[in-house]
Amino acid sequence: MSSRLQAILWVRPRLRILNQLLLPHRREYVEINDCRAGHHAIASMQTRGAPAIAIVAALSLAAELCGLEFSSAAAAQAHICQQLAYLSTSRPTAVNLFDA
């Protein structure tokens, strides 16, 4: 791994985020495989800052979708909408964060 500090590492379908709770004493990355893990990382403030939160939310959904198959486009759309609604509850104080 490079000595350059990166907050978000994405190599499809793998998302890893820098656990910002441990900085500056330790550099540890957390694996995010699905929306539940993404929600936890955002809610527990392992990732901080509006741009990073939005990216982690989007990529946690992308990582989850990489492992799923749907019977129809409507089923995929319903799942995506449900997961986006769930992710939007991860940081209630971040007003308008998920409008983008």
JSON list of C-alpha atoms in Angstrom, two decimals:
[
{"chain": "A", "resi": 1, "resn": "MET", "atom": "CA", "xyz": [0.00, 0.00, 0.00]},
{"chain": "A", "resi": 2, "resn": "SER", "atom": "CA", "xyz": [1.21, 3.49, -0.80]},
{"chain": "A", "resi": 3, "resn": "SER", "atom": "CA", "xyz": [2.38, 5.79, 1.99]},
{"chain": "A", "resi": 4, "resn": "ARG", "atom": "CA", "xyz": [-0.16, 8.32, 0.69]},
{"chain": "A", "resi": 5, "resn": "LEU", "atom": "CA", "xyz": [-3.23, 8.37, 2.90]},
{"chain": "A", "resi": 6, "resn": "GLN", "atom": "CA", "xyz": [-6.48, 7.65, 1.04]},
{"chain": "A", "resi": 7, "resn": "ALA", "atom": "CA", "xyz": [-9.85, 7.85, 2.77]},
{"chain": "A", "resi": 8, "resn": "ILE", "atom": "CA", "xyz": [-11.70, 5.69, 0.22]},
{"chain": "A", "resi": 9, "resn": "LEU", "atom": "CA", "xyz": [-10.37, 2.75, -1.75]},
{"chain": "A", "resi": 10, "resn": "TRP", "atom": "CA", "xyz": [-12.62, 1.23, -4.46]},
{"chain": "A", "resi": 11, "resn": "VAL", "atom": "CA", "xyz": [-11.68, -1.70, -6.63]},
{"chain": "A", "resi": 12, "resn": "ARG", "atom": "CA", "xyz": [-14.92, -3.15, -7.94]},
{"chain": "A", "resi": 13, "resn": "PRO", "atom": "CA", "xyz": [-16.67, -4.76, -6.09]},
{"chain": "A", "resi": 14, "resn": "ARG", "atom": "CA", "xyz": [-14.52, -4.04, -3.05]},
{"chain": "A", "resi": 15, "resn": "LEU", "atom": "CA", "xyz": [-14.86, -0.89, -0.95]},
{"chain": "A", "resi": 16, "resn": "ARG", "atom": "CA", "xyz": [-12.49, -0.10, 1.89]},
{"chain": "A", "resi": 17, "resn": "ILE", "atom": "CA", "xyz": [-12.57, 3.09, 3.94]},
{"chain": "A", "resi": 18, "resn": "LEU", "atom": "CA", "xyz": [-10.08, 4.64, 6.29]},
{"chain": "A", "resi": 19, "resn": "ASN", "atom": "CA", "xyz": [-11.42, 4.43, 9.84]},
{"chain": "A", "resi": 20, "resn": "GLN", "atom": "CA", "xyz": [-11.16, 8.10, 10.73]},
{"chain": "A", "resi": 21, "resn": "LEU", "atom": "CA", "xyz": [-11.92, 7.40, 14.39]},
{"chain": "A", "resi": 22, "resn": "LEU", "atom": "CA", "xyz": [-8.40, 6.00, 14.79]},
{"chain": "A", "resi": 23, "resn": "LEU", "atom": "CA", "xyz": [-6.51, 8.90, 13.25]},
{"chain": "A", "resi": 24, "resn": "PRO", "atom": "CA", "xyz": [-3.84, 10.14, 13.75]},
{"chain": "A", "resi": 25, "resn": "HIS", "atom": "CA", "xyz": [-2.47, 7.25, 15.81]},
{"chain": "A", "resi": 26, "resn": "ARG", "atom": "CA", "xyz": [-3.41, 4.31, 13.59]},
{"chain": "A", "resi": 27, "resn": "ARG", "atom": "CA", "xyz": [-4.16, 3.73, 9.92]},
{"chain": "A", "resi": 28, "resn": "GLU", "atom": "CA", "xyz": [-6.79, 1.02, 9.60]},
{"chain": "A", "resi": 29, "resn": "TYR", "atom": "CA", "xyz": [-9.15, 0.30, 6.74]},
{"chain": "A", "resi": 30, "resn": "VAL", "atom": "CA", "xyz": [-12.66, -1.12, 7.13]},
{"chain": "A", "resi": 31, "resn": "GLU", "atom": "CA", "xyz": [-14.18, -3.37, 4.47]},
{"chain": "A", "resi": 32, "resn": "ILE", "atom": "CA", "xyz": [-17.65, -2.27, 3.32]},
{"chain": "A", "resi": 33, "resn": "ASN", "atom": "CA", "xyz": [-19.52, -5.03, 1.46]},
{"chain": "A", "resi": 34, "resn": "ASP", "atom": "CA", "xyz": [-23.10, -3.82, 1.68]},
{"chain": "A", "resi": 35, "resn": "CYS", "atom": "CA", "xyz": [-25.45, -1.03, 2.73]},
{"chain": "A", "resi": 36, "resn": "ARG", "atom": "CA", "xyz": [-25.60, -2.22, 6.34]},
{"chain": "A", "resi": 37, "resn": "ALA", "atom": "CA", "xyz": [-21.83, -1.85, 6.68]},
{"chain": "A", "resi": 38, "resn": "GLY", "atom": "CA", "xyz": [-21.93, 1.49, 4.84]},
{"chain": "A", "resi": 39, "resn": "HIS", "atom": "CA", "xyz": [-24.68, 2.75, 7.14]},
{"chain": "A", "resi": 40, "resn": "HIS", "atom": "CA", "xyz": [-22.66, 1.71, 10.19]},
{"chain": "A", "resi": 41, "resn": "ALA", "atom": "CA", "xyz": [-19.49, 3.41, 8.90]},
{"chain": "A", "resi": 42, "resn": "ILE", "atom": "CA", "xyz": [-21.38, 6.66, 8.32]},
{"chain": "A", "resi": 43, "resn": "ALA", "atom": "CA", "xyz": [-23.42, 6.58, 11.54]},
{"chain": "A", "resi": 44, "resn": "SER", "atom": "CA", "xyz": [-20.42, 5.72, 13.73]},
{"chain": "A", "resi": 45, "resn": "MET", "atom": "CA", "xyz": [-18.40, 8.48, 12.03]},
{"chain": "A", "resi": 46, "resn": "GLN", "atom": "CA", "xyz": [-15.73, 6.14, 10.68]},
{"chain": "A", "resi": 47, "resn": "THR", "atom": "CA", "xyz": [-16.08, 8.32, 7.60]},
{"chain": "A", "resi": 48, "resn": "ARG", "atom": "CA", "xyz": [-16.61, 12.07, 7.86]},
{"chain": "A", "resi": 49, "resn": "GLY", "atom": "CA", "xyz": [-17.36, 15.01, 5.64]},
{"chain": "A", "resi": 50, "resn": "ALA", "atom": "CA", "xyz": [-20.28, 15.38, 3.27]},
{"chain": "A", "resi": 51, "resn": "PRO", "atom": "CA", "xyz": [-18.45, 14.35, 0.08]},
{"chain": "A", "resi": 52, "resn": "ALA", "atom": "CA", "xyz": [-16.95, 11.24, 1.71]},
{"chain": "A", "resi": 53, "resn": "ILE", "atom": "CA", "xyz": [-20.29, 10.29, 3.28]},
{"chain": "A", "resi": 54, "resn": "ALA", "atom": "CA", "xyz": [-22.06, 10.53, -0.08]},
{"chain": "A", "resi": 55, "resn": "ILE", "atom": "CA", "xyz": [-19.35, 8.51, -1.81]},
{"chain": "A", "resi": 56, "resn": "VAL", "atom": "CA", "xyz": [-19.37, 5.79, 0.87]},
{"chain": "A", "resi": 57, "resn": "ALA", "atom": "CA", "xyz": [-23.16, 5.56, 0.69]},
{"chain": "A", "resi": 58, "resn": "ALA", "atom": "CA", "xyz": [-23.15, 5.25, -3.11]},
{"chain": "A", "resi": 59, "resn": "LEU", "atom": "CA", "xyz": [-20.28, 2.78, -3.22]},
{"chain": "A", "resi": 60, "resn": "SER", "atom": "CA", "xyz": [-21.67, 0.63, -0.41]},
{"chain": "A", "resi": 61, "resn": "LEU", "atom": "CA", "xyz": [-24.82, 0.26, -2.51]},
{"chain": "A", "resi": 62, "resn": "ALA", "atom": "CA", "xyz": [-22.70, -0.50, -5.59]},
{"chain": "A", "resi": 63, "resn": "ALA", "atom": "CA", "xyz": [-20.73, -3.15, -3.67]},
{"chain": "A", "resi": 64, "resn": "GLU", "atom": "CA", "xyz": [-23.97, -4.74, -2.49]},
{"chain": "A", "resi": 65, "resn": "LEU", "atom": "CA", "xyz": [-25.47, -4.75, -5.98]},
{"chain": "A", "resi": 66, "resn": "CYS", "atom": "CA", "xyz": [-22.41, -6.49, -7.43]},
{"chain": "A", "resi": 67, "resn": "GLY", "atom": "CA", "xyz": [-23.37, -9.62, -5.52]},
{"chain": "A", "resi": 68, "resn": "LEU", "atom": "CA", "xyz": [-27.10, -9.62, -6.28]},
{"chain": "A", "resi": 69, "resn": "GLU", "atom": "CA", "xyz": [-29.30, -10.77, -9.12]},
{"chain": "A", "resi": 70, "resn": "PHE", "atom": "CA", "xyz": [-32.86, -9.56, -9.64]},
{"chain": "A", "resi": 71, "resn": "SER", "atom": "CA", "xyz": [-35.80, -11.17, -11.37]},
{"chain": "A", "resi": 72, "resn": "SER", "atom": "CA", "xyz": [-36.75, -7.91, -13.07]},
{"chain": "A", "resi": 73, "resn": "ALA", "atom": "CA", "xyz": [-35.79, -4.28, -13.49]},
{"chain": "A", "resi": 74, "resn": "ALA", "atom": "CA", "xyz": [-38.69, -3.37, -11.20]},
{"chain": "A", "resi": 75, "resn": "ALA", "atom": "CA", "xyz": [-37.30, -5.62, -8.45]},
{"chain": "A", "resi": 76, "resn": "ALA", "atom": "CA", "xyz": [-33.86, -4.02, -8.82]},
{"chain": "A", "resi": 77, "resn": "GLN", "atom": "CA", "xyz": [-35.36, -0.54, -8.70]},
{"chain": "A", "resi": 78, "resn": "ALA", "atom": "CA", "xyz": [-37.38, -1.37, -5.58]},
{"chain": "A", "resi": 79, "resn": "HIS", "atom": "CA", "xyz": [-34.29, -2.73, -3.84]},
{"chain": "A", "resi": 80, "resn": "ILE", "atom": "CA", "xyz": [-32.20, 0.31, -4.77]},
{"chain": "A", "resi": 81, "resn": "CYS", "atom": "CA", "xyz": [-34.88, 2.73, -3.54]},
{"chain": "A", "resi": 82, "resn": "GLN", "atom": "CA", "xyz": [-35.23, 0.81, -0.27]},
{"chain": "A", "resi": 83, "resn": "GLN", "atom": "CA", "xyz": [-31.49, 0.80, 0.34]},
{"chain": "A", "resi": 84, "resn": "LEU", "atom": "CA", "xyz": [-31.11, 4.49, -0.51]},
{"chain": "A", "resi": 85, "resn": "ALA", "atom": "CA", "xyz": [-33.86, 5.31, 1.99]},
{"chain": "A", "resi": 86, "resn": "TYR", "atom": "CA", "xyz": [-32.04, 3.22, 4.60]},
{"chain": "A", "resi": 87, "resn": "LEU", "atom": "CA", "xyz": [-28.69, 4.88, 3.89]},
{"chain": "A", "resi": 88, "resn": "SER", "atom": "CA", "xyz": [-30.29, 8.32, 4.19]},
{"chain": "A", "resi": 89, "resn": "THR", "atom": "CA", "xyz": [-31.00, 7.56, 7.87]},
{"chain": "A", "resi": 90, "resn": "SER", "atom": "CA", "xyz": [-27.30, 7.07, 8.62]},
{"chain": "A", "resi": 91, "resn": "ARG", "atom": "CA", "xyz": [-26.58, 10.72, 9.45]},
{"chain": "A", "resi": 92, "resn": "PRO", "atom": "CA", "xyz": [-29.83, 12.53, 10.30]},
{"chain": "A", "resi": 93, "resn": "THR", "atom": "CA", "xyz": [-28.01, 15.78, 11.06]},
{"chain": "A", "resi": 94, "resn": "ALA", "atom": "CA", "xyz": [-26.56, 16.00, 7.54]},
{"chain": "A", "resi": 95, "resn": "VAL", "atom": "CA", "xyz": [-29.31, 18.12, 6.02]},
{"chain": "A", "resi": 96, "resn": "ASN", "atom": "CA", "xyz": [-29.85, 17.57, 2.28]},
{"chain": "A", "resi": 97, "resn": "LEU", "atom": "CA", "xyz": [-26.88, 15.19, 2.06]},
{"chain": "A", "resi": 98, "resn": "PHE", "atom": "CA", "xyz": [-28.73, 12.68, -0.09]},
{"chain": "A", "resi": 99, "resn": "ASP", "atom": "CA", "xyz": [-30.47, 15.19, -2.36]},
{"chain": "A", "resi": 100, "resn": "ALA", "atom": "CA", "xyz": [-27.51, 15.03, -4.73]}
]
